[in-house]
PDB file of C-alpha atoms in Angstrom:
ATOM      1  CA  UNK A 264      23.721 -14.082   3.010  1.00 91.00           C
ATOM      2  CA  UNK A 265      21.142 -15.487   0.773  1.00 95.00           C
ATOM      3  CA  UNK A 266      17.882 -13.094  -0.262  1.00 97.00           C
ATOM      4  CA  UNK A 267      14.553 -14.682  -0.287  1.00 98.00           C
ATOM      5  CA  UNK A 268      10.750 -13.083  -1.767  1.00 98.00           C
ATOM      6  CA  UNK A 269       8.915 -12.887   1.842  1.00 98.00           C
ATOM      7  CA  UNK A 270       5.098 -12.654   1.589  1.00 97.00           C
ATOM      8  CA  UNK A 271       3.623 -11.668   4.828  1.00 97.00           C
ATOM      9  CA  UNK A 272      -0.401 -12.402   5.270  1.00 96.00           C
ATOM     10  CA  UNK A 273      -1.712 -10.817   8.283  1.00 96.00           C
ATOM     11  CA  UNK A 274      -4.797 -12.014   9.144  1.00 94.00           C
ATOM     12  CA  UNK A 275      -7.777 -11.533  12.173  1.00 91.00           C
ATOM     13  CA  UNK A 276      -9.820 -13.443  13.559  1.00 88.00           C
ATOM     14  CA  UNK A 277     -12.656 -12.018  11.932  1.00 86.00           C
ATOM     15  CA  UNK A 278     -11.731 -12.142   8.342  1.00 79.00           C
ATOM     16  CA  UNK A 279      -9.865 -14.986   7.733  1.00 80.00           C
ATOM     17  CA  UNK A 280      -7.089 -15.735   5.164  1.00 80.00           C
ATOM     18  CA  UNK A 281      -9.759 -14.399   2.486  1.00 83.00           C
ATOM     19  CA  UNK A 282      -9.216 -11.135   3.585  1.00 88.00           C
ATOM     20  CA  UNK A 283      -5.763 -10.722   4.917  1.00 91.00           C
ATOM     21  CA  UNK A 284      -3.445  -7.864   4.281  1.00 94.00           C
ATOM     22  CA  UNK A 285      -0.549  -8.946   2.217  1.00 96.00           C
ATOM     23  CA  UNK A 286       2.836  -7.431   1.904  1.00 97.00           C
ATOM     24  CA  UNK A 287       5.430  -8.906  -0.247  1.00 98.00           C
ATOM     25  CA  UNK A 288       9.245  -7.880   0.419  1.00 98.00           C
ATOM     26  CA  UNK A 289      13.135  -8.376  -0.230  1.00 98.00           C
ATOM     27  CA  UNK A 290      14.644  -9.871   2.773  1.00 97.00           C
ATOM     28  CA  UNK A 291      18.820 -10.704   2.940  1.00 97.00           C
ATOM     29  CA  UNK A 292      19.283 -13.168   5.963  1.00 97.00           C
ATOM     30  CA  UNK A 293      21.315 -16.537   6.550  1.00 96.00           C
ATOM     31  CA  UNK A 294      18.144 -17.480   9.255  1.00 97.00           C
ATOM     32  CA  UNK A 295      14.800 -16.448   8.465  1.00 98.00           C
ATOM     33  CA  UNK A 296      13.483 -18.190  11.887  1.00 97.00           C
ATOM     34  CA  UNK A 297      15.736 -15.300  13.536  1.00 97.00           C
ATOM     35  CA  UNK A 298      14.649 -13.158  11.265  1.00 97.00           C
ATOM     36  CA  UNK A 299      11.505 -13.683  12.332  1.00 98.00           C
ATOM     37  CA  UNK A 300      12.374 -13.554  15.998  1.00 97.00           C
ATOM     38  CA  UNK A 301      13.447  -9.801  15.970  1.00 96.00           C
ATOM     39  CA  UNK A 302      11.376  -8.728  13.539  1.00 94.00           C
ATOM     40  CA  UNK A 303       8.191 -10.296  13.876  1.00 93.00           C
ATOM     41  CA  UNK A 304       5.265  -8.900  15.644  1.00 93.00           C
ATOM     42  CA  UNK A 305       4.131 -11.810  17.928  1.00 96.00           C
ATOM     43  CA  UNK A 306       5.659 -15.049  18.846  1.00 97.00           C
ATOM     44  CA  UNK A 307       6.265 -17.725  16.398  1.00 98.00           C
ATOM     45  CA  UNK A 308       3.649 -20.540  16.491  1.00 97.00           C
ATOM     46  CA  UNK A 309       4.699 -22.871  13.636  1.00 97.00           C
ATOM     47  CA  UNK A 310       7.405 -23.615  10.915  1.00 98.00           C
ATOM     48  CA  UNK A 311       6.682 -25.745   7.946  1.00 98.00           C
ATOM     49  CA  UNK A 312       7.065 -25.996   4.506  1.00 97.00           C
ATOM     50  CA  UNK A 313       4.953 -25.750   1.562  1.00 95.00           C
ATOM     51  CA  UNK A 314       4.336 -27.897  -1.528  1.00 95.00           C
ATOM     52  CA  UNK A 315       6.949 -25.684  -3.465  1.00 93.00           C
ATOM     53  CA  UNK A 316       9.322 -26.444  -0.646  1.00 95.00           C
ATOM     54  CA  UNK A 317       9.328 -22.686   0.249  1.00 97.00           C
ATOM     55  CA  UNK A 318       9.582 -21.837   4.495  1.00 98.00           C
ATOM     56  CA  UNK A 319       6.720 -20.816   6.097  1.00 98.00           C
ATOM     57  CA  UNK A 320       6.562 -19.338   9.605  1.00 98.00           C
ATOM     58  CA  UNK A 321       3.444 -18.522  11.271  1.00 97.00           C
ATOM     59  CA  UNK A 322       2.907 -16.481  14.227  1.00 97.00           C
ATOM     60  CA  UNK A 323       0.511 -15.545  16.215  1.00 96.00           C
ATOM     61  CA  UNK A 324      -1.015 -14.392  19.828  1.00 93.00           C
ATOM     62  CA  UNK A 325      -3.471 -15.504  21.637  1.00 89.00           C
ATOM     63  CA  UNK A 326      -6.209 -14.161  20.383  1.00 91.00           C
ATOM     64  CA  UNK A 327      -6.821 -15.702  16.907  1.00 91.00           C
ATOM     65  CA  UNK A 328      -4.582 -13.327  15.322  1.00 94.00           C
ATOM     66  CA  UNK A 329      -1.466 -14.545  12.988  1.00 95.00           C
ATOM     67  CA  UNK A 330       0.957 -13.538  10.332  1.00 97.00           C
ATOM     68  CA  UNK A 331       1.768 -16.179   8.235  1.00 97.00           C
ATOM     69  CA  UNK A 332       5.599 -15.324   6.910  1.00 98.00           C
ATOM     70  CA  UNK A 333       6.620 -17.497   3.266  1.00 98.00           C
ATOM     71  CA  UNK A 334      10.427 -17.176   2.222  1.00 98.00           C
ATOM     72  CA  UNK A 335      10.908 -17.857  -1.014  1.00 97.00           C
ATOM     73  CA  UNK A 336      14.609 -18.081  -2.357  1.00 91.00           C
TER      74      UNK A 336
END
């Protein structure tokens, strides 16, 4: 299993990303998309990477708010 550095950034509608509550943790997983899946608190809305080719999964529900999930190896 590899471990990746996982930031999470909550964040509501009413604050923004400026103001999200951030949580950074250890995380051993050969999938982090089904990581993500079971663990995650709302479905998963978009996968991407960044410009440091790190994974980032964002979730979200339908009413503005989203946790934004980076793996870093």
């Amino acid at each position: 299993m590899k471990e990746y550095e996982v930031c999470s950034e909550y964040i509501n509608p009413c604050g923004g990303a400026e103001y999200a509550i951030r949580e950074i943790f250890d995380v051993e997983t050969d999938d982090p998309v089904e990581y993500v899946r079971k663990e995650g608190r709302f479905p998963i809305k978009e996968i991407t990477t960044d410009k440091n080719g790190d994974l980032l999964i964002i979730t979200g529900d339908t009413t503005g708010y989203f946790i934004r999930y980076t793996f870093s190896e």
